[in-house]
Amino acid sequence: MDRRKQISVRGLAGVENVTDIKKNFNRHLHFTLVKDRNVATTRDYYQALAHTVRDHLVGRWIRTQQYYYEKDPKRIYYLSLEFYMGRTLQNTMVNLGLQGACDEAIYQLGLDIEELEDIEEDAGLGNGGLGRLAACFLDSMATLGLAAYGYGIRYEFGIFNQKIANGWQIEEADDWLRFGNPWEKARPEYTIPVNFYGRVDYTPDGVKWVDTHVVLALPYDTPVPGYRNNTVNTMRLWSAKAPNEFKLDDFNVGGYIQAVLDRNLAENISRVLYPNDNFFEGKELRLKQEYFVVAATLQDIIRRFKSSKFGSRDPVRTTFEAFPDKVAIQLNDTHPALAIPELMRIFIDIEHLSWEKAWEITNRTCAYTNHTVLPEALERWPVHLFELLLPRHLAIIYEINRRHMENVAKRYPGDNARLGRMSLIEEGDMKRINMAHLCIVGAHAVNGVARIHSEILKETVFKDFYEMEPSKFQNKTNGITPRRWLVLCNPGLADIIAEKIGEEYIVEMDELKKLLKFANDDAFIRAVANVKQENKLKFSVYLEKEYNVKINPSSMFDVQVKRIHEYKRQILNCLHIITFYNRIKREPNKKYTPRTVMIGGKAAPGYHMAKLIIRLITAIGEVVNNDPMVGDRLKVIYLENYRVSLAEKVIPASDLSEQISTAGTEASGTGNMKFMLNGALTIGTMDGANVEMAEEAGMDNFFIFGMRVKEVDAMDVKGYNAQSYYDRLPELKQAMDQISGGFFSPNDRGLFGEIVNMLMHHDRFKVFADYEDYIKCQDRVSALYMNPKEWTKMVIKNIATSGKFSSDRTIGEYARQIWGVEPSKHKIPPPSEPRE
């Protein structure tokens, strides 16, 4: 067994510690799992280890929550319909400093810890960037000592598992809870009722929402440990439960059995994650999910506000004056936008505040993060759905809009076009509610997720709102947690960095700048190159074991992993692969830089073009990988079922990161940052956070190509003519002719006709316009890779300048500039020490 090195970054393996862990492991195997070593399976061993590690969280978790009750700090509520957490075991060991001890204990028990870690199911409660960002943010908020809570839905089925069969994606349900989840604790005592449907009564005592259907929200809590600061925050996910009276009233004619069976209808709310990334599908069940999480969470927030120590000294807790000083609510995209009208409903209908007071508190409490400018992704809910499902909220939204329109008219007299553009209600064939407009009006801060994205919001999508309230708009460039995305997934690299500059960089990523002085140090250059080579060998072994593919570990690992979407331009990558292939075929005796191109990611099940793009990639692989003339100079691998746990394996092994979206379409990207931190170089457009990454590293250390946003806009005005590029560029023409002529689909020559037609006649993302520059840029990449020393120097400069892209920096900015709280380095005393 390849034993992990005993190093400081993993925590010291003290004898008492190791003995203690072995004892508790055996205790859990016996008492929790009711097994002995003769019948225990690898899964039992994983469960025993998970429970052992979880035990170390409990005392800190209880103590952290007790500490918050005593100190009554302002609490931060991060509302998201997605939390893409991945696996929890290794992350918990890293953050608690238990990894060294657990490694040693499990080794002494004759087991392989990596094998145990690989049994854990990913918590795949997200689609991609937005959900993974929420997970990184939870880690940073705990590490920065903020009293923060993540609130979302406990989906019974997360993002589907992807299988590739005959080159096509097929989906299967992700039954991630099948074997139980050792990291969650159900809290049925905090169950909360949520109302749907019904009607609105206007009575002398105020407005009443009556005759509703009730669904219960049952909370499940998951601990979120900070990095070695003894803080353990909570992620609370709601599960839907039918009340016991469900459908068993006097009017029920279907009978008792049918009523019990129909409980499923209510409980379907938390059944499954909608698998769309950057696409809005206006389904009733999705609107129910959005209201469900918001209604349960706000009741919980208000309960906690009222029962805080601060509140309990004043038993007649009728004043909500202090609410915005004690509560911050961050809306992760518009999915939880209903928090705004729901908070208004509670304040007005239940707490009997005036509209003006309720609005002031709501506005000072809520803030909104925008994640995309793609029009098809913006949430625009049909009014008729609201009339049915949330009649009271519809009335409140109408009143918000009436007052908003009054303000706009006052500020811009006679500008009727502007009134139409800025309304929360879109007129047309179907009246719709623009949820982004609701968020901008209802929140005190609006932010984009990278500098260029925030500028685009102000200049285009939300221009009218920016002109009216410029101080509302901010930027908060995304970041990633260096705990999971360096220490956990790339211990070899974390190690050699710690040897040079110490361990402080793990919580203060700007410290990586200190590596710049080693960029020309031969020993360090060798060390970095060796770590990368080891990671590549390890990943090669994994690919061979899992997918029976032999690859050349000395080839450049050229990787594009992300959701499949036209705007992300996996097709541009395909065109480069085909061009490279054709060059080898044309001049087989020339020297080429060998590449293994890996593309991975899921396509939304209803996104036909994305699924066809996957088929194109696999088809290209079938031809290229079986051409003896090519040999191991070019291989194309489709990475099946890309997810957090696979990212942790592939990113540390990558040489080249593909970030090639059309400029102005990728709001930020966060995968780009993970590659930079793990010693890959980036080929990319000036889009999203790539712009800031190139700025930090220096343009000389980044492979930037393609149109800038200005040029894309200019082309939209003058018109994009794909045919002209096809006619002018022989290599592009050859590649396109091969795709359309059936070279990659000999059994179905027209298979990719829709792709060809799209590229030639209605390509919104202008693939051909960037093709020539992309190919030239790839040639520069290949040339540099042939000089390993210069390549590695550039790698070191990239790692050294990635400090800005820590989610600790991002969260520090949210805390100070939006939530009005100060991050703290204070360490809560551990459970082993008595409390003051």
mmCIF file of N, CA, C and O in Angstrom, residues 70-109:
data_model
loop_
_atom_site.group_PDB
_atom_site.id
_atom_site.type_symbol
_atom_site.label_atom_id
_atom_site.label_comp_id
_atom_site.label_asym_id
_atom_site.label_seq_id
_atom_site.Cartn_x
_atom_site.Cartn_y
_atom_site.Cartn_z
ATOM 1 N N GLU A 70 -24.522 32.939 23.260
ATOM 2 C CA GLU A 70 -23.986 33.851 24.275
ATOM 3 C C GLU A 70 -23.653 35.228 23.687
ATOM 4 O O GLU A 70 -24.014 36.256 24.230
ATOM 5 N N LYS A 71 -22.927 35.216 22.568
ATOM 6 C CA LYS A 71 -22.394 36.460 22.008
ATOM 7 C C LYS A 71 -23.421 37.208 21.158
ATOM 8 O O LYS A 71 -23.282 38.401 20.931
ATOM 9 N N ASP A 72 -24.423 36.488 20.670
ATOM 10 C CA ASP A 72 -25.460 37.049 19.796
ATOM 11 C C ASP A 72 -24.908 37.934 18.680
ATOM 12 O O ASP A 72 -25.260 39.095 18.556
ATOM 13 N N PRO A 73 -24.030 37.378 17.832
ATOM 14 C CA PRO A 73 -23.501 38.158 16.710
ATOM 15 C C PRO A 73 -24.568 38.294 15.619
ATOM 16 O O PRO A 73 -25.592 37.614 15.666
ATOM 17 N N LYS A 74 -24.304 39.174 14.647
ATOM 18 C CA LYS A 74 -25.169 39.219 13.465
ATOM 19 C C LYS A 74 -25.011 37.897 12.722
ATOM 20 O O LYS A 74 -23.894 37.410 12.526
ATOM 21 N N ARG A 75 -26.139 37.298 12.352
ATOM 22 C CA ARG A 75 -26.078 35.996 11.684
ATOM 23 C C ARG A 75 -26.264 36.148 10.175
ATOM 24 O O ARG A 75 -27.061 36.958 9.717
ATOM 25 N N ILE A 76 -25.507 35.337 9.445
ATOM 26 C CA ILE A 76 -25.523 35.379 7.983
ATOM 27 C C ILE A 76 -26.271 34.152 7.482
ATOM 28 O O ILE A 76 -25.917 33.025 7.841
ATOM 29 N N TYR A 77 -27.265 34.374 6.641
ATOM 30 C CA TYR A 77 -28.049 33.263 6.091
ATOM 31 C C TYR A 77 -27.831 33.200 4.581
ATOM 32 O O TYR A 77 -28.209 34.123 3.858
ATOM 33 N N TYR A 78 -27.187 32.139 4.136
ATOM 34 C CA TYR A 78 -26.905 31.965 2.713
ATOM 35 C C TYR A 78 -27.970 31.038 2.135
ATOM 36 O O TYR A 78 -27.982 29.841 2.423
ATOM 37 N N LEU A 79 -28.899 31.611 1.366
ATOM 38 C CA LEU A 79 -30.024 30.841 0.814
ATOM 39 C C LEU A 79 -29.704 30.388 -0.604
ATOM 40 O O LEU A 79 -29.425 31.214 -1.478
ATOM 41 N N SER A 80 -29.763 29.085 -0.818
ATOM 42 C CA SER A 80 -29.418 28.551 -2.134
ATOM 43 C C SER A 80 -30.228 27.299 -2.408
ATOM 44 O O SER A 80 -30.444 26.486 -1.506
ATOM 45 N N LEU A 81 -30.676 27.124 -3.653
ATOM 46 C CA LEU A 81 -31.350 25.877 -4.004
ATOM 47 C C LEU A 81 -30.350 24.767 -4.310
ATOM 48 O O LEU A 81 -30.741 23.632 -4.537
ATOM 49 N N GLU A 82 -29.047 25.128 -4.293
ATOM 50 C CA GLU A 82 -28.024 24.131 -4.575
ATOM 51 C C GLU A 82 -26.855 24.266 -3.607
ATOM 52 O O GLU A 82 -26.394 25.377 -3.338
ATOM 53 N N PHE A 83 -26.404 23.119 -3.092
ATOM 54 C CA PHE A 83 -25.160 23.029 -2.334
ATOM 55 C C PHE A 83 -24.427 21.788 -2.847
ATOM 56 O O PHE A 83 -24.792 20.664 -2.510
ATOM 57 N N TYR A 84 -23.426 22.006 -3.692
ATOM 58 C CA TYR A 84 -22.722 20.904 -4.336
ATOM 59 C C TYR A 84 -21.519 20.531 -3.455
ATOM 60 O O TYR A 84 -20.398 20.980 -3.675
ATOM 61 N N MET A 85 -21.772 19.714 -2.419
ATOM 62 C CA MET A 85 -20.804 19.511 -1.344
ATOM 63 C C MET A 85 -19.736 18.462 -1.659
ATOM 64 O O MET A 85 -18.642 18.520 -1.113
ATOM 65 N N GLY A 86 -20.052 17.477 -2.497
ATOM 66 C CA GLY A 86 -19.099 16.395 -2.721
ATOM 67 C C GLY A 86 -19.015 15.514 -1.482
ATOM 68 O O GLY A 86 -19.990 15.360 -0.744
ATOM 69 N N ARG A 87 -17.837 14.934 -1.248
ATOM 70 C CA ARG A 87 -17.655 14.050 -0.092
ATOM 71 C C ARG A 87 -17.254 14.852 1.141
ATOM 72 O O ARG A 87 -16.655 15.918 1.022
ATOM 73 N N THR A 88 -17.546 14.290 2.321
ATOM 74 C CA THR A 88 -17.335 15.021 3.569
ATOM 75 C C THR A 88 -16.202 14.460 4.419
ATOM 76 O O THR A 88 -15.567 15.209 5.163
ATOM 77 N N LEU A 89 -15.918 13.169 4.328
ATOM 78 C CA LEU A 89 -14.968 12.538 5.256
ATOM 79 C C LEU A 89 -13.592 13.205 5.255
ATOM 80 O O LEU A 89 -13.115 13.684 6.288
ATOM 81 N N GLN A 90 -12.957 13.253 4.086
ATOM 82 C CA GLN A 90 -11.578 13.756 4.041
ATOM 83 C C GLN A 90 -11.539 15.245 4.370
ATOM 84 O O GLN A 90 -10.619 15.725 5.043
ATOM 85 N N ASN A 91 -12.546 15.991 3.929
ATOM 86 C CA ASN A 91 -12.605 17.415 4.233
ATOM 87 C C ASN A 91 -12.664 17.664 5.744
ATOM 88 O O ASN A 91 -12.057 18.595 6.271
ATOM 89 N N THR A 92 -13.422 16.805 6.439
ATOM 90 C CA THR A 92 -13.544 16.950 7.894
ATOM 91 C C THR A 92 -12.207 16.635 8.565
ATOM 92 O O THR A 92 -11.773 17.355 9.476
ATOM 93 N N MET A 93 -11.535 15.584 8.107
ATOM 94 C CA MET A 93 -10.223 15.237 8.665
ATOM 95 C C MET A 93 -9.218 16.374 8.440
ATOM 96 O O MET A 93 -8.459 16.720 9.354
ATOM 97 N N VAL A 94 -9.215 16.947 7.248
ATOM 98 C CA VAL A 94 -8.300 18.058 6.941
ATOM 99 C C VAL A 94 -8.580 19.234 7.876
ATOM 100 O O VAL A 94 -7.668 19.767 8.520
ATOM 101 N N ASN A 95 -9.851 19.647 7.958
ATOM 102 C CA ASN A 95 -10.170 20.857 8.722
ATOM 103 C C ASN A 95 -9.996 20.677 10.229
ATOM 104 O O ASN A 95 -9.771 21.636 10.946
ATOM 105 N N LEU A 96 -10.101 19.434 10.699
ATOM 106 C CA LEU A 96 -9.912 19.166 12.127
ATOM 107 C C LEU A 96 -8.466 18.768 12.459
ATOM 108 O O LEU A 96 -8.140 18.552 13.629
ATOM 109 N N GLY A 97 -7.617 18.652 11.439
ATOM 110 C CA GLY A 97 -6.230 18.265 11.675
ATOM 111 C C GLY A 97 -6.089 16.821 12.108
ATOM 112 O O GLY A 97 -5.176 16.473 12.851
ATOM 113 N N LEU A 98 -7.006 15.978 11.624
ATOM 114 C CA LEU A 98 -7.015 14.567 12.046
ATOM 115 C C LEU A 98 -6.451 13.632 10.991
ATOM 116 O O LEU A 98 -6.422 12.425 11.197
ATOM 117 N N GLN A 99 -6.018 14.178 9.844
ATOM 118 C CA GLN A 99 -5.721 13.278 8.735
ATOM 119 C C GLN A 99 -4.525 12.365 9.028
ATOM 120 O O GLN A 99 -4.580 11.167 8.762
ATOM 121 N N GLY A 100 -3.472 12.951 9.603
ATOM 122 C CA GLY A 100 -2.306 12.128 9.932
ATOM 123 C C GLY A 100 -2.662 10.985 10.860
ATOM 124 O O GLY A 100 -2.300 9.830 10.617
ATOM 125 N N ALA A 101 -3.408 11.298 11.909
ATOM 126 C CA ALA A 101 -3.775 10.279 12.895
ATOM 127 C C ALA A 101 -4.687 9.208 12.293
ATOM 128 O O ALA A 101 -4.513 8.012 12.556
ATOM 129 N N CYS A 102 -5.648 9.621 11.484
ATOM 130 C CA CYS A 102 -6.566 8.649 10.868
ATOM 131 C C CYS A 102 -5.832 7.747 9.879
ATOM 132 O O CYS A 102 -6.058 6.537 9.850
ATOM 133 N N ASP A 103 -4.950 8.348 9.065
ATOM 134 C CA ASP A 103 -4.126 7.565 8.134
ATOM 135 C C ASP A 103 -3.408 6.453 8.886
ATOM 136 O O ASP A 103 -3.444 5.286 8.494
ATOM 137 N N GLU A 104 -2.738 6.834 9.952
ATOM 138 C CA GLU A 104 -1.924 5.895 10.708
ATOM 139 C C GLU A 104 -2.794 4.827 11.367
ATOM 140 O O GLU A 104 -2.479 3.631 11.317
ATOM 141 N N ALA A 105 -3.920 5.257 11.967
ATOM 142 C CA ALA A 105 -4.808 4.309 12.648
ATOM 143 C C ALA A 105 -5.358 3.278 11.666
ATOM 144 O O ALA A 105 -5.321 2.071 11.934
ATOM 145 N N ILE A 106 -5.845 3.750 10.528
ATOM 146 C CA ILE A 106 -6.436 2.849 9.538
ATOM 147 C C ILE A 106 -5.363 1.915 8.970
ATOM 148 O O ILE A 106 -5.599 0.726 8.740
ATOM 149 N N TYR A 107 -4.149 2.446 8.782
ATOM 150 C CA TYR A 107 -3.028 1.628 8.316
ATOM 151 C C TYR A 107 -2.731 0.513 9.319
ATOM 152 O O TYR A 107 -2.560 -0.650 8.949
ATOM 153 N N GLN A 108 -2.697 0.883 10.608
ATOM 154 C CA GLN A 108 -2.408 -0.108 11.645
ATOM 155 C C GLN A 108 -3.514 -1.158 11.737
ATOM 156 O O GLN A 108 -3.270 -2.288 12.163
ATOM 157 N N LEU A 109 -4.728 -0.793 11.315
ATOM 158 C CA LEU A 109 -5.830 -1.761 11.318
ATOM 159 C C LEU A 109 -5.812 -2.624 10.051
ATOM 160 O O LEU A 109 -6.720 -3.421 9.821
#
